[in-house]
Coordinates of N, CA and C in Angstrom, one line a residue:
X1 N -17.9 12.6 -10.8 CA -17.9 11.2 -10.8 C -16.9 10.8 -9.7
X2 N -17.2 10.1 -8.7 CA -16.2 9.5 -7.7 C -15.8 8.2 -8.2
X3 N -14.5 7.9 -8.3 CA -14.1 6.6 -8.6 C -12.7 6.6 -9.2
X4 N -12.3 5.4 -9.6 CA -11.0 5.2 -10.2 C -11.1 5.4 -11.7
X5 N -10.4 6.1 -12.4 CA -10.5 6.3 -13.8 C -9.6 5.3 -14.5
X6 N -8.3 5.1 -14.0 CA -7.4 4.3 -14.7 C -6.4 3.7 -13.6
X7 N -6.0 2.5 -14.0 CA -5.0 1.8 -13.1 C -4.1 1.0 -14.1
X8 N -2.8 1.1 -13.8 CA -1.8 0.5 -14.7 C -0.6 0.1 -14.1
X9 N 0.0 -1.1 -14.4 CA 1.2 -1.4 -13.9 C 2.3 -0.9 -14.9
X10 N 3.3 -0.1 -14.4 CA 4.3 0.5 -15.3 C 5.7 0.0 -14.9
X11 N 6.4 -0.4 -15.8 CA 7.9 -0.8 -15.5 C 8.6 0.5 -15.1
X12 N 9.6 0.4 -14.2 CA 10.3 1.5 -13.6 C 10.9 2.5 -14.7
X13 N 11.4 1.9 -15.8 CA 12.0 2.7 -16.8 C 11.0 3.5 -17.6
X14 N 9.8 3.2 -17.5 CA 8.7 4.1 -18.2 C 8.0 5.0 -17.3
X15 N 8.3 4.9 -15.9 CA 7.6 5.6 -15.0 C 7.6 7.2 -15.2
X16 N 8.8 7.7 -15.3 CA 9.0 9.2 -15.4 C 8.3 9.8 -16.7
X17 N 8.4 9.1 -17.7 CA 7.6 9.5 -18.9 C 6.2 9.5 -18.7
X18 N 5.7 8.6 -18.0 CA 4.2 8.4 -17.7 C 3.8 9.6 -16.8
X19 N 4.5 9.9 -15.8 CA 4.3 10.9 -14.8 C 4.3 12.3 -15.6
X20 N 5.4 12.5 -16.4 CA 5.5 13.7 -17.2 C 4.3 13.9 -18.1
X21 N 3.8 12.9 -18.7 CA 2.6 13.1 -19.5 C 1.4 13.4 -18.7
X22 N 1.3 12.9 -17.5 CA 0.2 13.3 -16.5 C 0.3 14.8 -16.2
X23 N 1.6 15.2 -16.0 CA 1.8 16.6 -15.6 C 1.4 17.5 -16.7
X24 N 1.5 17.1 -18.0 CA 1.1 18.0 -19.1 C -0.5 18.2 -19.0
X25 N -1.2 17.2 -18.5 CA -2.7 17.2 -18.5 C -3.1 18.0 -17.2
X26 N -2.3 17.9 -16.1 CA -2.7 18.6 -14.8 C -1.5 19.0 -14.1
X27 N -1.3 20.3 -14.1 CA -0.2 20.9 -13.4 C -0.1 20.8 -11.8
X28 N -1.3 20.3 -11.4 CA -1.4 20.2 -9.9 C -1.2 18.7 -9.5
X29 N -0.4 18.0 -10.3 CA -0.1 16.6 -10.1 C 0.7 16.4 -8.8
X30 N 0.3 15.4 -8.1 CA 1.1 15.0 -6.9 C 1.4 13.5 -7.0
X31 N 2.7 13.2 -7.0 CA 3.2 11.8 -7.0 C 3.4 11.3 -5.6
X32 N 2.7 10.2 -5.2 CA 2.8 9.7 -3.9 C 3.7 8.4 -4.0
X33 N 4.8 8.4 -3.3 CA 5.8 7.3 -3.4 C 5.8 6.5 -2.1
X34 N 5.9 5.2 -2.1 CA 6.1 4.4 -0.9 C 7.5 4.6 -0.4
X35 N 7.8 5.1 0.7 CA 9.1 5.2 1.2 C 9.6 4.1 2.0
X36 N 10.9 3.8 1.8 CA 11.6 2.7 2.6 C 12.1 3.3 3.9
X37 N 11.5 2.9 5.0 CA 12.0 3.4 6.3 C 12.5 2.3 7.1
X38 N 13.4 2.4 8.0 CA 13.9 1.3 8.7 C 12.8 0.6 9.6
X39 N 12.7 -0.7 9.5 CA 11.9 -1.4 10.3 C 12.4 -2.8 10.2
X40 N 12.0 -3.8 11.0 CA 12.5 -5.1 11.1 C 12.4 -5.8 9.7
X41 N 13.4 -5.8 8.9 CA 13.5 -6.5 7.7 C 14.9 -6.8 7.3
X42 N 15.0 -7.8 6.5 CA 16.3 -8.1 6.1 C 16.7 -7.2 4.9
X43 N 18.0 -6.7 4.9 CA 18.4 -5.9 3.8 C 19.0 -6.9 2.7
X44 N 18.5 -6.9 1.5 CA 19.0 -7.7 0.4 C 19.0 -6.9 -0.8
X45 N 19.5 -7.4 -1.9 CA 19.6 -6.6 -3.2 C 18.4 -5.9 -3.6
X46 N 17.3 -6.6 -3.5 CA 16.0 -5.9 -3.9 C 15.7 -4.7 -3.1
X47 N 15.9 -4.8 -1.7 CA 15.7 -3.5 -0.9 C 16.6 -2.5 -1.2
X48 N 17.9 -2.8 -1.4 CA 18.9 -1.8 -1.8 C 18.5 -1.2 -3.1
X49 N 18.1 -1.9 -4.1 CA 17.8 -1.4 -5.4 C 16.5 -0.5 -5.3
X50 N 15.6 -0.9 -4.6 CA 14.4 -0.1 -4.3 C 14.8 1.2 -3.7
X51 N 15.6 1.3 -2.7 CA 16.0 2.6 -2.1 C 16.7 3.4 -3.1
X52 N 17.6 2.8 -4.0 CA 18.3 3.5 -4.9 C 17.3 4.2 -6.0
X53 N 16.3 3.4 -6.3 CA 15.3 3.9 -7.3 C 14.4 5.0 -6.7
X54 N 14.1 4.8 -5.5 CA 13.4 6.0 -4.8 C 14.2 7.3 -4.9
X55 N 15.5 7.1 -4.6 CA 16.4 8.2 -4.6 C 16.5 8.9 -6.1
X56 N 16.4 8.0 -7.0 CA 16.4 8.6 -8.5 C 15.1 9.2 -8.7
X57 N 14.0 8.7 -8.2 CA 12.7 9.3 -8.5 C 12.6 10.7 -7.8
X58 N 13.1 10.8 -6.6 CA 13.2 12.1 -5.9 C 13.9 13.1 -6.7
X59 N 15.1 12.7 -7.1 CA 16.0 13.6 -7.9 C 15.3 14.0 -9.2
X60 N 14.7 13.1 -10.0 CA 14.0 13.3 -11.3 C 12.8 14.2 -11.1
X61 N 12.1 13.9 -10.2 CA 10.8 14.6 -10.0 C 11.1 16.1 -9.4
X62 N 12.1 16.2 -8.6 CA 12.5 17.5 -8.2 C 13.0 18.3 -9.4
X63 N 13.9 17.7 -10.2 CA 14.4 18.3 -11.4 C 13.3 18.8 -12.3
X64 N 12.3 18.0 -12.4 CA 11.2 18.3 -13.3 C 10.1 19.2 -12.7
X65 N 10.4 19.6 -11.4 CA 9.4 20.5 -10.7 C 8.1 19.8 -10.5
X66 N 8.0 18.6 -10.2 CA 6.8 17.8 -10.0 C 6.7 17.5 -8.6
X67 N 5.6 17.9 -8.0 CA 5.4 17.6 -6.6 C 5.3 16.2 -6.2
X68 N 5.9 15.8 -5.1 CA 5.8 14.4 -4.7 C 5.9 14.4 -3.2
X69 N 5.4 13.2 -2.7 CA 5.4 13.0 -1.2 C 5.8 11.5 -0.9
X70 N 6.7 11.4 0.0 CA 7.1 10.1 0.4 C 6.3 9.7 1.6
X71 N 5.6 8.5 1.5 CA 4.8 7.9 2.6 C 5.3 6.6 3.0
X72 N 5.8 6.4 4.3 CA 6.3 5.1 4.7 C 5.1 4.1 4.8
X73 N 5.4 2.8 4.5 CA 4.4 1.8 4.5 C 3.7 1.7 5.9
X74 N 4.3 1.9 6.9 CA 3.8 1.8 8.2 C 2.6 2.7 8.4
X75 N 2.6 4.0 7.8 CA 1.5 5.0 7.9 C 0.3 4.3 7.2
X76 N 0.5 3.7 6.0 CA -0.6 3.1 5.3 C -1.2 2.0 6.2
X77 N -0.4 1.1 6.6 CA -0.8 0.0 7.5 C -1.6 0.5 8.7
X78 N -1.1 1.6 9.3 CA -1.8 2.1 10.5 C -3.2 2.7 10.2
X79 N -3.2 3.4 9.0 CA -4.4 4.0 8.5 C -5.5 2.9 8.2
X80 N -5.1 1.9 7.5 CA -6.0 0.7 7.3 C -6.4 0.1 8.5
X81 N -5.5 -0.1 9.5 CA -5.9 -0.7 10.8 C -6.9 0.2 11.5
X82 N -6.7 1.4 11.6 CA -7.6 2.3 12.3 C -8.9 2.5 11.6
X83 N -8.9 2.5 10.3 CA -10.1 2.9 9.5 C -11.0 1.6 9.3
X84 N -10.3 0.4 9.2 CA -11.0 -0.8 9.0 C -10.7 -1.9 10.1
X85 N -10.8 -1.4 11.3 CA -10.3 -2.2 12.5 C -11.1 -3.6 12.5
X86 N -12.4 -3.6 12.2 CA -13.2 -4.8 12.3 C -12.6 -5.8 11.3
X87 N -12.3 -5.4 10.1 CA -11.8 -6.3 9.1 C -10.4 -6.7 9.5
X88 N -9.6 -5.7 9.9 CA -8.2 -6.0 10.2 C -8.0 -7.0 11.4
X89 N -8.7 -6.6 12.4 CA -8.6 -7.4 13.7 C -8.9 -8.8 13.5
X90 N -9.9 -9.1 12.7 CA -10.4 -10.5 12.5 C -9.2 -11.3 11.8
X91 N -8.6 -10.8 10.9 CA -7.5 -11.4 10.1 C -6.3 -11.4 11.1
X92 N -6.0 -10.4 11.8 CA -4.8 -10.3 12.6 C -4.9 -11.4 13.8
X93 N -6.1 -11.6 14.3 CA -6.1 -12.6 15.3 C -5.9 -13.9 14.8
X94 N -6.3 -14.2 13.6 CA -6.0 -15.5 12.9 C -4.4 -15.7 12.7
X95 N -3.8 -14.6 12.3 CA -2.3 -14.6 12.2 C -1.7 -14.9 13.5
X96 N -2.1 -14.2 14.5 CA -1.4 -14.4 15.9 C -1.6 -15.8 16.3
X97 N -2.9 -16.3 16.2 CA -3.1 -17.7 16.6 C -2.3 -18.7 15.8
X98 N -2.2 -18.5 14.6 CA -1.4 -19.4 13.7 C 0.1 -19.4 14.1
X99 N 0.6 -18.2 14.4 CA 2.0 -18.0 14.8 C 2.2 -18.6 16.1
X100 N 1.2 -18.5 17.1 CA 1.5 -19.1 18.4 C 1.4 -20.6 18.3
X101 N 0.5 -21.2 17.5 CA 0.4 -22.7 17.3 C 1.7 -23.2 16.7
X102 N 2.2 -22.5 15.7 CA 3.4 -22.8 15.0 C 4.6 -22.8 16.0
X103 N 4.7 -21.8 16.8 CA 5.8 -21.7 17.7 C 5.7 -22.8 18.8
X104 N 4.5 -23.1 19.3 CA 4.4 -24.1 20.4 C 4.8 -25.4 19.8
X105 N 4.4 -25.7 18.6 CA 4.8 -27.0 18.0 C 6.3 -27.1 17.8
X106 N 6.9 -26.0 17.4 CA 8.4 -25.9 17.1 C 9.1 -26.1 18.4
X107 N 8.7 -25.4 19.4 CA 9.4 -25.5 20.7 C 8.9 -26.6 21.6
X108 N 7.8 -27.3 21.2 CA 7.2 -28.4 22.0 C 6.9 -28.0 23.5
X109 N 6.4 -26.7 23.6 CA 6.1 -26.3 24.9 C 4.6 -25.8 24.9
X110 N 4.0 -25.7 26.0 CA 2.6 -25.2 26.2 C 2.6 -23.7 26.1
X111 N 1.5 -23.2 25.6 CA 1.3 -21.7 25.6 C 1.2 -21.3 27.0
X112 N 1.9 -20.2 27.3 CA 1.8 -19.7 28.7 C 0.7 -18.7 29.0
X113 N -0.2 -18.7 28.0 CA -1.4 -17.9 28.3 C -1.3 -16.4 27.8
X114 N -0.1 -15.9 27.7 CA 0.1 -14.6 27.1 C -0.3 -14.5 25.7
X115 N -0.9 -13.4 25.4 CA -1.4 -13.2 24.0 C -0.8 -11.8 23.5
X116 N -0.4 -11.9 22.3 CA 0.0 -10.7 21.6 C -1.2 -9.8 21.3
X117 N -1.0 -8.5 21.3 CA -2.1 -7.6 21.1 C -2.2 -7.2 19.6
X118 N -3.4 -7.1 19.2 CA -3.6 -6.7 17.8 C -3.0 -5.4 17.5
X119 N -2.4 -5.1 16.4 CA -1.9 -3.8 16.1 C -1.7 -3.6 14.5
X120 N -1.4 -2.4 14.1 CA -1.2 -2.2 12.7 C 0.0 -3.1 12.1
X121 N 0.9 -3.4 13.0 CA 2.1 -4.0 12.6 C 1.8 -5.4 11.9
X122 N 0.6 -6.0 12.2 CA 0.2 -7.2 11.5 C -0.5 -7.0 10.2
X123 N -0.8 -5.8 9.9 CA -1.6 -5.5 8.6 C -0.7 -6.0 7.4
X124 N -1.3 -6.9 6.5 CA -0.6 -7.3 5.5 C -1.3 -6.9 4.2
X125 N -0.7 -7.3 3.0 CA -1.4 -6.9 1.8 C -2.7 -7.4 1.5
X126 N -3.0 -8.6 2.1 CA -4.4 -9.1 2.1 C -5.5 -8.3 2.8
X127 N -5.0 -7.8 3.9 CA -5.9 -6.9 4.7 C -6.1 -5.6 3.9
X128 N -4.9 -5.1 3.4 CA -5.0 -3.8 2.6 C -6.0 -4.0 1.5
X129 N -5.9 -5.2 0.8 CA -6.8 -5.4 -0.4 C -8.3 -5.4 0.1
X130 N -8.6 -6.1 1.2 CA -9.9 -6.1 1.7 C -10.4 -4.6 2.0
X131 N -9.6 -3.9 2.6 CA -9.9 -2.5 3.0 C -10.3 -1.7 1.7
X132 N -9.4 -1.8 0.7 CA -9.5 -1.0 -0.6 C -10.7 -1.5 -1.3
X133 N -11.1 -2.8 -1.2 CA -12.3 -3.3 -1.9 C -13.5 -2.6 -1.2
X134 N -13.5 -2.5 0.2 CA -14.6 -1.8 0.9 C -14.6 -0.3 0.5
X135 N -13.6 0.4 0.5 CA -13.5 1.8 0.3 C -14.0 2.2 -1.1
X136 N -13.5 1.5 -2.1 CA -13.9 1.8 -3.5 C -15.0 1.0 -4.0
X137 N -15.5 0.1 -3.3 CA -16.7 -0.8 -3.7 C -16.3 -1.7 -4.9
X138 N -15.1 -2.2 -4.7 CA -14.6 -3.2 -5.9 C -14.9 -4.6 -5.4
X139 N -15.8 -5.2 -6.2 CA -16.2 -6.6 -5.9 C -15.2 -7.6 -6.4
X140 N -15.2 -8.7 -5.7 CA -14.4 -9.8 -6.1 C -14.9 -10.4 -7.5
X141 N -14.1 -10.6 -8.4 CA -14.6 -11.1 -9.7 C -14.9 -12.5 -9.7
X142 N -15.8 -12.9 -10.6 CA -16.2 -14.3 -10.8 C -14.8 -15.1 -11.1
X143 N -14.8 -16.4 -10.8 CA -13.6 -17.2 -11.0 C -13.3 -17.1 -12.6
X144 N -12.1 -16.9 -12.9 CA -11.7 -16.8 -14.3 C -11.6 -15.4 -14.8
X145 N -12.3 -14.5 -14.1 CA -12.2 -13.1 -14.6 C -11.3 -12.2 -13.8
X146 N -10.8 -11.1 -14.5 CA -9.9 -10.3 -13.9 C -10.6 -9.2 -13.0
X147 N -9.8 -8.8 -11.9 CA -10.3 -7.8 -11.0 C -10.5 -6.4 -11.8
X148 N -11.5 -5.7 -11.4 CA -11.8 -4.5 -12.0 C -10.5 -3.6 -12.0
X149 N -10.3 -2.9 -13.0 CA -9.1 -2.0 -13.1 C -7.8 -2.8 -13.3
X150 N -7.9 -4.1 -13.3 CA -6.6 -4.9 -13.4 C -5.8 -4.9 -12.2
X151 N -6.3 -4.5 -11.1 CA -5.6 -4.5 -9.8 C -5.1 -5.9 -9.4
X152 N -3.9 -6.0 -9.0 CA -3.3 -7.3 -8.6 C -2.1 -7.0 -7.7
X153 N -1.6 -7.8 -6.9 CA -0.4 -7.8 -6.1 C -0.1 -6.4 -5.6
X154 N 0.9 -5.7 -6.2 CA 1.3 -4.4 -5.8 C 0.3 -3.3 -6.0
X155 N -0.6 -3.6 -6.8 CA -1.7 -2.5 -7.1 C -2.5 -2.2 -5.9
X156 N -2.8 -3.1 -5.1 CA -3.6 -2.8 -3.8 C -2.9 -1.9 -2.9
X157 N -1.6 -2.1 -2.5 CA -0.9 -1.2 -1.6 C -0.8 0.2 -2.3
X158 N -0.6 0.2 -3.6 CA -0.5 1.5 -4.3 C -1.8 2.2 -4.2
X159 N -3.0 1.6 -4.5 CA -4.2 2.2 -4.4 C -4.5 2.6 -3.0
X160 N -4.0 1.9 -1.9 CA -4.1 2.3 -0.5 C -3.4 3.6 -0.3
X161 N -2.1 3.6 -0.8 CA -1.3 4.8 -0.6 C -2.0 6.1 -1.3
X162 N -2.5 6.0 -2.5 CA -3.2 7.1 -3.1 C -4.4 7.5 -2.3
X163 N -5.3 6.5 -1.9 CA -6.4 6.7 -1.1 C -6.1 7.4 0.3
X164 N -5.1 6.9 0.9 CA -4.6 7.5 2.2 C -4.2 9.0 2.0
X165 N -3.5 9.3 1.0 CA -3.0 10.6 0.7 C -4.2 11.5 0.4
X166 N -5.1 11.0 -0.5 CA -6.3 11.8 -0.8 C -7.1 12.1 0.5
X167 N -7.4 11.1 1.2 CA -8.2 11.3 2.4 C -7.6 12.2 3.5
X168 N -6.2 12.1 3.6 CA -5.5 12.9 4.7 C -5.1 14.2 4.2
X169 N -5.2 14.6 3.0 CA -4.9 16.0 2.5 C -6.1 16.7 2.0
X170 N -7.0 16.1 1.2 CA -8.1 16.8 0.6 C -9.2 15.8 0.2
X171 N -10.0 15.4 1.3 CA -11.1 14.4 1.0 C -12.1 14.9 0.0
X172 N -12.2 16.2 -0.2 CA -13.2 16.7 -1.2 C -12.7 16.3 -2.7
X173 N -11.5 15.9 -2.8 CA -11.0 15.4 -4.1 C -11.7 14.2 -4.6
X174 N -12.2 13.4 -3.5 CA -12.8 12.1 -3.9 C -14.2 12.4 -4.5
X175 N -14.7 13.6 -4.5 CA -15.9 14.0 -5.3 C -15.6 14.1 -6.8
X176 N -14.3 14.1 -7.1 CA -13.9 14.2 -8.5 C -13.5 12.7 -8.9
X177 N -12.5 12.7 -9.8 CA -12.0 11.3 -10.3 C -10.6 11.1 -9.8
X178 N -10.1 9.9 -9.6 CA -8.8 9.7 -9.2 C -8.1 8.7 -10.1
X179 N -6.8 8.8 -10.4 CA -6.1 7.9 -11.2 C -5.2 7.2 -10.3
X180 N -5.1 5.8 -10.3 CA -4.3 5.1 -9.4 C -3.3 4.3 -10.4

């Protein structure tokens, strides 16, 4: 059976126990973690705490002999952009146009005709969600209903990370079941 078996939002303090229980079921467990890599962003307490937590995860998983891989967000964004270019470029063009209009109003100058080029740098969580809906065949729910598997906010990039890892390492795994 191809598809998602389980999706769950887990608080950080419960994550290691959850992973350890999964390891008991499957010794071939691979934990995929979004890595914080330098790119244009402000460093604030949340970013620092996330980096510290990733370090703790690396240490604990290594200590427990659990396989893990760190994947930077830009790799996921690039994969989504390349795989779902038609979906991504449409939304990216809108973002670029909106930014250009906002900038020209702010500076009160005319557009000089130059146009930014579409790239994976503009891929946001909305585009990632669209791509994952296409990949896994997850339909938008009717108004007032929850998304299949309870996916929301951070769940979509997490699903993209798992999907990227599976596709880039062992696509035949998708003929089995996946837990996100």
